XYZ file of N, CA and C in Angstrom:
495
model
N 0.847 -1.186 0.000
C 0.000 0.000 0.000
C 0.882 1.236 0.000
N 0.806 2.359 -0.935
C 1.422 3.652 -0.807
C 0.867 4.404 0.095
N 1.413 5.239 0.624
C 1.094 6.092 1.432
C 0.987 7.931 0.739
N 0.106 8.139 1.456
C -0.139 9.360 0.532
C 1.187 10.312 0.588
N 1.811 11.113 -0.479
C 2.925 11.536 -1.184
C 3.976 10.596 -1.573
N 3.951 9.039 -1.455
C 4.703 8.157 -1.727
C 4.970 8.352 -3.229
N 6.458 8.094 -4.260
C 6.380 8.326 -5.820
C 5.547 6.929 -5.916
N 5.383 6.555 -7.133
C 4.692 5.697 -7.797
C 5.897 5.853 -9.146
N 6.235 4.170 -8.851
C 6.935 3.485 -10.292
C 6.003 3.181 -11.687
N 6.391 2.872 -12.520
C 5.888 1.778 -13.412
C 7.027 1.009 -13.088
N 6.602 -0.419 -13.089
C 7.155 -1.500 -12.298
C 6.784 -3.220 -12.810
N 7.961 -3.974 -12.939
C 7.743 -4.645 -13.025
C 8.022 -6.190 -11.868
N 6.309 -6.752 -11.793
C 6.582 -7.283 -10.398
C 6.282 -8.686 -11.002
N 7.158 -9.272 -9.717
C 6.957 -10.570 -9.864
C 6.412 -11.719 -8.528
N 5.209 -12.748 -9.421
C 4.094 -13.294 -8.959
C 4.135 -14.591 -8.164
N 4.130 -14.891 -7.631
C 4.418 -16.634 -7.230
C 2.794 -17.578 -7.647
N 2.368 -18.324 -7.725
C 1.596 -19.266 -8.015
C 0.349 -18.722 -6.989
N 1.104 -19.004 -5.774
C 0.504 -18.075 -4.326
C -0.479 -16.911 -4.529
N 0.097 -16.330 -5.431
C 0.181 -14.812 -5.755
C 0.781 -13.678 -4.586
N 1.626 -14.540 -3.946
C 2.535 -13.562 -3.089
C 3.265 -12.816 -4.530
N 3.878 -11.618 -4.223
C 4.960 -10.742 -4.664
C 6.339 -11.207 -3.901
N 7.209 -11.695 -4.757
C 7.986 -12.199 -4.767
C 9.475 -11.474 -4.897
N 8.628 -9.794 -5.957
C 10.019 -9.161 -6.018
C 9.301 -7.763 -7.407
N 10.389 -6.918 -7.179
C 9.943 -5.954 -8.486
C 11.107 -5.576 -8.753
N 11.144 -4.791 -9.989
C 11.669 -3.733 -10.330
C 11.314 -2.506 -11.427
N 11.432 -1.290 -10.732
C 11.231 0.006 -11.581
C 11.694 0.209 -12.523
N 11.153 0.682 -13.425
C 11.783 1.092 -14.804
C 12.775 2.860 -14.339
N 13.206 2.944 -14.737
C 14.334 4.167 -14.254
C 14.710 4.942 -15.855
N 14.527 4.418 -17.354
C 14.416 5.123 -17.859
C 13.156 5.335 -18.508
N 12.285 7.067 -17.986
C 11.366 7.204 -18.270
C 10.852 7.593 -19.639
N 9.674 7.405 -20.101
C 9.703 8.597 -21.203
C 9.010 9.802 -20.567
N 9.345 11.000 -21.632
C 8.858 12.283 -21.125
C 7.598 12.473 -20.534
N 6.285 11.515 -21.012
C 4.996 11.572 -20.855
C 5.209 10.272 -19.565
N 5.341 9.377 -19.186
C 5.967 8.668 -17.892
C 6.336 9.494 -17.017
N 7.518 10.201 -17.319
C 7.665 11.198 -15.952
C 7.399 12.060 -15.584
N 6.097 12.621 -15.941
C 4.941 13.429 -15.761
C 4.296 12.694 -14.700
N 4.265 11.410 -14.538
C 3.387 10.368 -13.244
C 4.576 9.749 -12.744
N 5.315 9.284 -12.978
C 5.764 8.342 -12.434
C 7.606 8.845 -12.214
N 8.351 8.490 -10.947
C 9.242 8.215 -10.550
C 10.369 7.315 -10.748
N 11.583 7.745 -11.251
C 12.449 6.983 -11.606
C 13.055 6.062 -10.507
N 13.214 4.987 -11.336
C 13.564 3.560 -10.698
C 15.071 3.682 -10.074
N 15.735 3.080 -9.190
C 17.372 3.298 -8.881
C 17.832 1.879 -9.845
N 18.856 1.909 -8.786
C 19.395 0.231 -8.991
C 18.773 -1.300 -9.215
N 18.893 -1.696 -9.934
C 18.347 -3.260 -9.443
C 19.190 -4.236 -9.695
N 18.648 -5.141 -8.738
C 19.028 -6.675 -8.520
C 18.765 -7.489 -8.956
N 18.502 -9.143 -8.746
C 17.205 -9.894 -9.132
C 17.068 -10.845 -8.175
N 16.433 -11.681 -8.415
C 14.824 -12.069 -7.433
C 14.663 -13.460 -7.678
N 15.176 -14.473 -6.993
C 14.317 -15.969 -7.396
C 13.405 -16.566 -7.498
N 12.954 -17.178 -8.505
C 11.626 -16.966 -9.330
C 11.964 -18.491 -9.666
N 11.211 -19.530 -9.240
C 11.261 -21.060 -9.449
C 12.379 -21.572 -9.705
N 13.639 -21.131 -8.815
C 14.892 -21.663 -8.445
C 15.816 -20.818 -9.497
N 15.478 -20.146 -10.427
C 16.878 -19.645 -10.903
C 16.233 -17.907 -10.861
N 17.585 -17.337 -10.639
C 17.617 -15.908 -10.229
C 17.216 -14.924 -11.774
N 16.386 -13.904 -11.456
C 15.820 -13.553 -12.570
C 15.575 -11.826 -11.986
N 15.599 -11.048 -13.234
C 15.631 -9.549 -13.583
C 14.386 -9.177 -14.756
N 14.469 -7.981 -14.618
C 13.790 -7.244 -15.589
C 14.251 -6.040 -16.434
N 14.436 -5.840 -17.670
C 14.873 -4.587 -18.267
C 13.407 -4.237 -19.334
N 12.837 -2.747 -18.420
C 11.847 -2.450 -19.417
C 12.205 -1.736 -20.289
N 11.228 -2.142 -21.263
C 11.189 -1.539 -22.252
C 12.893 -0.737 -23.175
N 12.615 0.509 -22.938
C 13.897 1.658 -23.806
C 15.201 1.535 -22.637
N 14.973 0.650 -21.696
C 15.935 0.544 -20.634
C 17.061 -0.117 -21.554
N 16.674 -0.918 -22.492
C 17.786 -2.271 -23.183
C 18.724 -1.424 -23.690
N 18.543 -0.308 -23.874
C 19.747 0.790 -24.563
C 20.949 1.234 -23.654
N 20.524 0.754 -22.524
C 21.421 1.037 -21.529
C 22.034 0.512 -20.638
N 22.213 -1.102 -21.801
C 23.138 -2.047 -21.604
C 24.379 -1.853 -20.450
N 25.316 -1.085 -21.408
C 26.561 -0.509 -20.066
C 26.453 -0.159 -19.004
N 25.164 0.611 -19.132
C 25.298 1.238 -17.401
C 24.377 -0.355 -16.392
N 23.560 -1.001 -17.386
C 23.226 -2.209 -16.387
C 24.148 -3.589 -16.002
N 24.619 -3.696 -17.302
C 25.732 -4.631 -16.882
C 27.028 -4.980 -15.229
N 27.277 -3.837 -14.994
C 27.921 -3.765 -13.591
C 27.079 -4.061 -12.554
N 25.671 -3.522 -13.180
C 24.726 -4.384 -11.906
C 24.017 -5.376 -11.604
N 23.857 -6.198 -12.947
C 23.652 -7.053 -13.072
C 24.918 -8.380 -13.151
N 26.473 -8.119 -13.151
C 27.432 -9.148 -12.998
C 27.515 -9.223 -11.394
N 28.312 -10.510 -11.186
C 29.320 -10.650 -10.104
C 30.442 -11.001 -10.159
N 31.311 -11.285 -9.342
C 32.376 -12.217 -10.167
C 32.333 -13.435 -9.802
N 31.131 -14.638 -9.091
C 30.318 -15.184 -9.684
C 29.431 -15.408 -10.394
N 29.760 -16.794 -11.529
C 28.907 -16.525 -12.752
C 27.637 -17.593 -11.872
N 27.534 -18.005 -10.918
C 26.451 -18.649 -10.812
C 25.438 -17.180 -9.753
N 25.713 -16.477 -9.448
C 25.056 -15.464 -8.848
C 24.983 -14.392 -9.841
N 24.860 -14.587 -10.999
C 24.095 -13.498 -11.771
C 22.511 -13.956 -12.185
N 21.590 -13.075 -12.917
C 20.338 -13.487 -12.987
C 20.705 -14.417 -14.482
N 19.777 -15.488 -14.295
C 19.448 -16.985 -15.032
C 18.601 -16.427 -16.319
N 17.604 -15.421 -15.605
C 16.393 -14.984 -16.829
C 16.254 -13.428 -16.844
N 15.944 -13.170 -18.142
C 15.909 -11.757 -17.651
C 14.687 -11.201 -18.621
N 13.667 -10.488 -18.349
C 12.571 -10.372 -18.442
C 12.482 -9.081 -19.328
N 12.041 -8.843 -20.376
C 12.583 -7.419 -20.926
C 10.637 -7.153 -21.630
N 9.795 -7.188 -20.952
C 8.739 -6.301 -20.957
C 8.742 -5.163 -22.167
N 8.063 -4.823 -23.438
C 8.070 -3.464 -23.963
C 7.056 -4.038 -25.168
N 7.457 -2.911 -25.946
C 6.769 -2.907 -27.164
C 7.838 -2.535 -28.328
N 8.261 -3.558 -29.161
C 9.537 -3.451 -29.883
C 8.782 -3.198 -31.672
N 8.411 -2.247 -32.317
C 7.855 -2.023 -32.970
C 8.868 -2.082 -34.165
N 8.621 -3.812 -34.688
C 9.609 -3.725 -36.076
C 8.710 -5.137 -36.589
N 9.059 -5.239 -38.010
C 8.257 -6.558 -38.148
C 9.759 -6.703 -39.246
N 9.852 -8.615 -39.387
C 10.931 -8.576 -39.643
C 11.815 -8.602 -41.247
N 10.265 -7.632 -41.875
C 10.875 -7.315 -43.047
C 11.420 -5.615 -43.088
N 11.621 -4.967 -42.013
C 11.494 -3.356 -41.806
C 12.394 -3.401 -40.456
N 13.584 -3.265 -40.281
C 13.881 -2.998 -39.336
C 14.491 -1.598 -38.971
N 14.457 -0.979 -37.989
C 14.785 0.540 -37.674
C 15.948 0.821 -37.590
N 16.560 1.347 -37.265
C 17.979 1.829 -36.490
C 17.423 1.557 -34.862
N 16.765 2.226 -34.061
C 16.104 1.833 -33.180
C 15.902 0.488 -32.520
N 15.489 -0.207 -33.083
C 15.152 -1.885 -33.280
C 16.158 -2.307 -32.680
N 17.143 -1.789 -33.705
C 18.333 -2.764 -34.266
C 19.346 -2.457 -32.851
N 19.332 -1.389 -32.564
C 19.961 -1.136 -31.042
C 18.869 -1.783 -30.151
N 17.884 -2.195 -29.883
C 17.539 -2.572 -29.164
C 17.776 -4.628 -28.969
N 18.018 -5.027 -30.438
C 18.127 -6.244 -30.466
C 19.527 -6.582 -29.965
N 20.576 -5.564 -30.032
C 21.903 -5.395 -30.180
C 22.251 -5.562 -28.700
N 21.217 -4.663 -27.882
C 21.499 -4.744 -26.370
C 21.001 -5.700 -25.897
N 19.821 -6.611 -26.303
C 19.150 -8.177 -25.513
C 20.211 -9.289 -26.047
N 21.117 -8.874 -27.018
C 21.959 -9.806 -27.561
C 23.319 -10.161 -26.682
N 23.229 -8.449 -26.089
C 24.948 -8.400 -25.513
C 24.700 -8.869 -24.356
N 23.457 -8.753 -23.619
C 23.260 -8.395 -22.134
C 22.848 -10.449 -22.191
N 22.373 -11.171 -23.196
C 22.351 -12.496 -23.119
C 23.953 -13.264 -23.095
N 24.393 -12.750 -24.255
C 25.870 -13.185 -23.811
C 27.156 -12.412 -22.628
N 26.572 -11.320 -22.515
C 27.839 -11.329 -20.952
C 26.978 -11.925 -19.689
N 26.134 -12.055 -19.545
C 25.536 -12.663 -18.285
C 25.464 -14.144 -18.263
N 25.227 -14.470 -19.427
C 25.002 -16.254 -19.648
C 23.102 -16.191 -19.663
N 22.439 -15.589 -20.089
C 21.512 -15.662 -19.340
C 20.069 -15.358 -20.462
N 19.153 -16.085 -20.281
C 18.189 -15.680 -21.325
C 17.228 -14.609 -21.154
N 17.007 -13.973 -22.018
C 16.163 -12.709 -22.432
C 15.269 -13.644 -23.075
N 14.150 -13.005 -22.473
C 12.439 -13.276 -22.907
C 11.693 -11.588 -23.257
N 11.887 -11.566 -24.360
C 10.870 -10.314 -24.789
C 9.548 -10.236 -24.670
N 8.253 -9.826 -24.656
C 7.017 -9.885 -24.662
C 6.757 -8.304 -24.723
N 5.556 -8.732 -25.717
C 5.234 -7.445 -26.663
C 3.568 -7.814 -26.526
N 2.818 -6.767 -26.121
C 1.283 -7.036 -26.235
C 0.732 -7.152 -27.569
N -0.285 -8.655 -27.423
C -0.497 -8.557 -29.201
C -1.524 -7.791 -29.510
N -2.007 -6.743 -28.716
C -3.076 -5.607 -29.648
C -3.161 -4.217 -28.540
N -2.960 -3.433 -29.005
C -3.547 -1.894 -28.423
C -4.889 -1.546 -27.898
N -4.764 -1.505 -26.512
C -6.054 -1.994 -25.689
C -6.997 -0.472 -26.072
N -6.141 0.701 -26.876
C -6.985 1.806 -26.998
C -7.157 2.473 -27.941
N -6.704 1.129 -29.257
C -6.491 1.287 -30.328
C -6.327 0.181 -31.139
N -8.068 -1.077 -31.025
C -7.958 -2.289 -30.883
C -7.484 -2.550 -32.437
N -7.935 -1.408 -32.974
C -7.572 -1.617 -34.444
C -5.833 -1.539 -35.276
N -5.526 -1.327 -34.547
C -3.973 -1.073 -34.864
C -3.290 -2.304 -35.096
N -2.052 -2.505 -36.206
C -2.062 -3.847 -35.771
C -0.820 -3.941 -36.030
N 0.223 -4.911 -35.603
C 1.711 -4.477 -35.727
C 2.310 -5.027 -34.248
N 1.379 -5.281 -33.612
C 1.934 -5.955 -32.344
C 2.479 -7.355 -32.039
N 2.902 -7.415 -30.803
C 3.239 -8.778 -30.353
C 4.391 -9.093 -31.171
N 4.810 -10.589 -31.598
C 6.237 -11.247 -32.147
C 7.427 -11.496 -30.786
N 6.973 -11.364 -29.946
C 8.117 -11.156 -28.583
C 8.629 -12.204 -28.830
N 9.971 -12.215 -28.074
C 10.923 -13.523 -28.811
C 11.568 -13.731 -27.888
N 12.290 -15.009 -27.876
C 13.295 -15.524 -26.667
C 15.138 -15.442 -27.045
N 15.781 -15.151 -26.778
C 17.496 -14.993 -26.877
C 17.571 -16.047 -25.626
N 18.523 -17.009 -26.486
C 19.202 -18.135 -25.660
C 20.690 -17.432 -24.788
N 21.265 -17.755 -24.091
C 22.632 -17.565 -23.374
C 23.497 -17.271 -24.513
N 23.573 -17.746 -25.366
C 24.287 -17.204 -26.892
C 24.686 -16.635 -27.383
N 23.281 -15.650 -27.421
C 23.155 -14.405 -27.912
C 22.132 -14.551 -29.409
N 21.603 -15.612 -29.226
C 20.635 -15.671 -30.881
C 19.402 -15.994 -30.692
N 18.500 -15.761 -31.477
C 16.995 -15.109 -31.381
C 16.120 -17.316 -31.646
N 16.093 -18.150 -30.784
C 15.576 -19.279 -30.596
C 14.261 -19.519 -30.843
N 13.300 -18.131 -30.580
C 11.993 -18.448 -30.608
C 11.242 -17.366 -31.086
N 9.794 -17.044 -31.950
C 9.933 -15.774 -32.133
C 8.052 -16.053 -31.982
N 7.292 -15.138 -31.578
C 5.944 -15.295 -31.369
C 5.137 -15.122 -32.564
N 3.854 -15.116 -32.807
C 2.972 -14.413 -33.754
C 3.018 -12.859 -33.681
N 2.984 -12.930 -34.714
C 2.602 -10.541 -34.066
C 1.237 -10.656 -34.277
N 0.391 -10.074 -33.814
C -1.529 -9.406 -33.910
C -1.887 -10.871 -33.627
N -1.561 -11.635 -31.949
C -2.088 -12.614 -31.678
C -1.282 -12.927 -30.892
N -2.246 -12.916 -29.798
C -2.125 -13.116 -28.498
C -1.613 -14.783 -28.620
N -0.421 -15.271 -27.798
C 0.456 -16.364 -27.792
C 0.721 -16.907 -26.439
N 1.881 -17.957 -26.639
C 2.337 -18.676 -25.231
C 3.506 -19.416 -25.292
N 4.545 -19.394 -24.843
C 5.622 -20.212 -25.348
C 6.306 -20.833 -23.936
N 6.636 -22.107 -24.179
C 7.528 -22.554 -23.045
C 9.142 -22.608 -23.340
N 9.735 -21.883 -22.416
C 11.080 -22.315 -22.746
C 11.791 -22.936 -21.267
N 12.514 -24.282 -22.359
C 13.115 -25.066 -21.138
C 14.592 -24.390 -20.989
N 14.596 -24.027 -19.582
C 16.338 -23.209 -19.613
C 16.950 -24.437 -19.229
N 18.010 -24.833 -20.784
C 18.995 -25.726 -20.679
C 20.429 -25.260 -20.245
């Protein structure tokens, strides 16, 4: 519960089966219309989430690979996060790619291979205020690698299991 003058994040939290809260983290880079409401995120950690340690990078955060990397290593490789959760809306389909995009694929690529660790993208498959729009979803999985393993439908809502080998 906030308390009145408390900031308010956009945040990404995480659920147990329970539905205890298990763990969050703030997004810290805002956009201009975001930080009009909402409060920038600090540091983060990550959070164990069905035995292996797991993070979140939202959204336009993935651009800012370098500055997360130091906080996300250790100099144990078994105490860094296992999964890492990257929440947004990556607006490319994969005959059109941006400059934009392309830094953004560039940073789930680097941040999979210096950590060891898989990136799970997820992209909503329709615009809840703009049902007609269409161009969504395709969220995709990056193995420890650094290469794109799984890739969703775009304009359709999906489900994918990935076994972390």
């Amino acid at each position: 519960t906030l308390g009145e003058g408390a900031p308010m994040f956009n945040s990404h939290l995480y659920i147990d089966a329970a539905g205890r809260e298990l763990g969050r983290v703030h997004k810290r880079r805002l956009t201009d219309s975001e930080a009009t409401f909402f409060a920038r995120g600090g540091a983060r950690g990550w959070t164990p989430i069905g035995g292996v340690l797991a993070t979140s990078v939202l959204c336009r955060e993935m651009l800012d690979v370098e500055a997360l990397l130091p906080e996300l290593r250790t100099k144990a490789a078994d105490v860094r996060p296992r999964v890492v959760f990257w929440p947004s809306y990556v607006a490319e389909s994969d005959a059109e790619q941006t400059t934009l995009c392309a830094a953004y694929r560039t940073g789930a690529e680097t941040l999979a291979l210096e950590l060891g660790a898989w990136v799970l993208q997820s992209n909503w498959p329709q615009s809840l205020n703009a049902p007609e729009s269409r161009g969504f979803g395709a969220g995709f999985v990056i193995a420890p690698g650094g290469s794109r393993v799984q890739t969703l439908p775009r304009d359709a809502a999906a489900r994918v299991v990935v076994e972390l080998a």
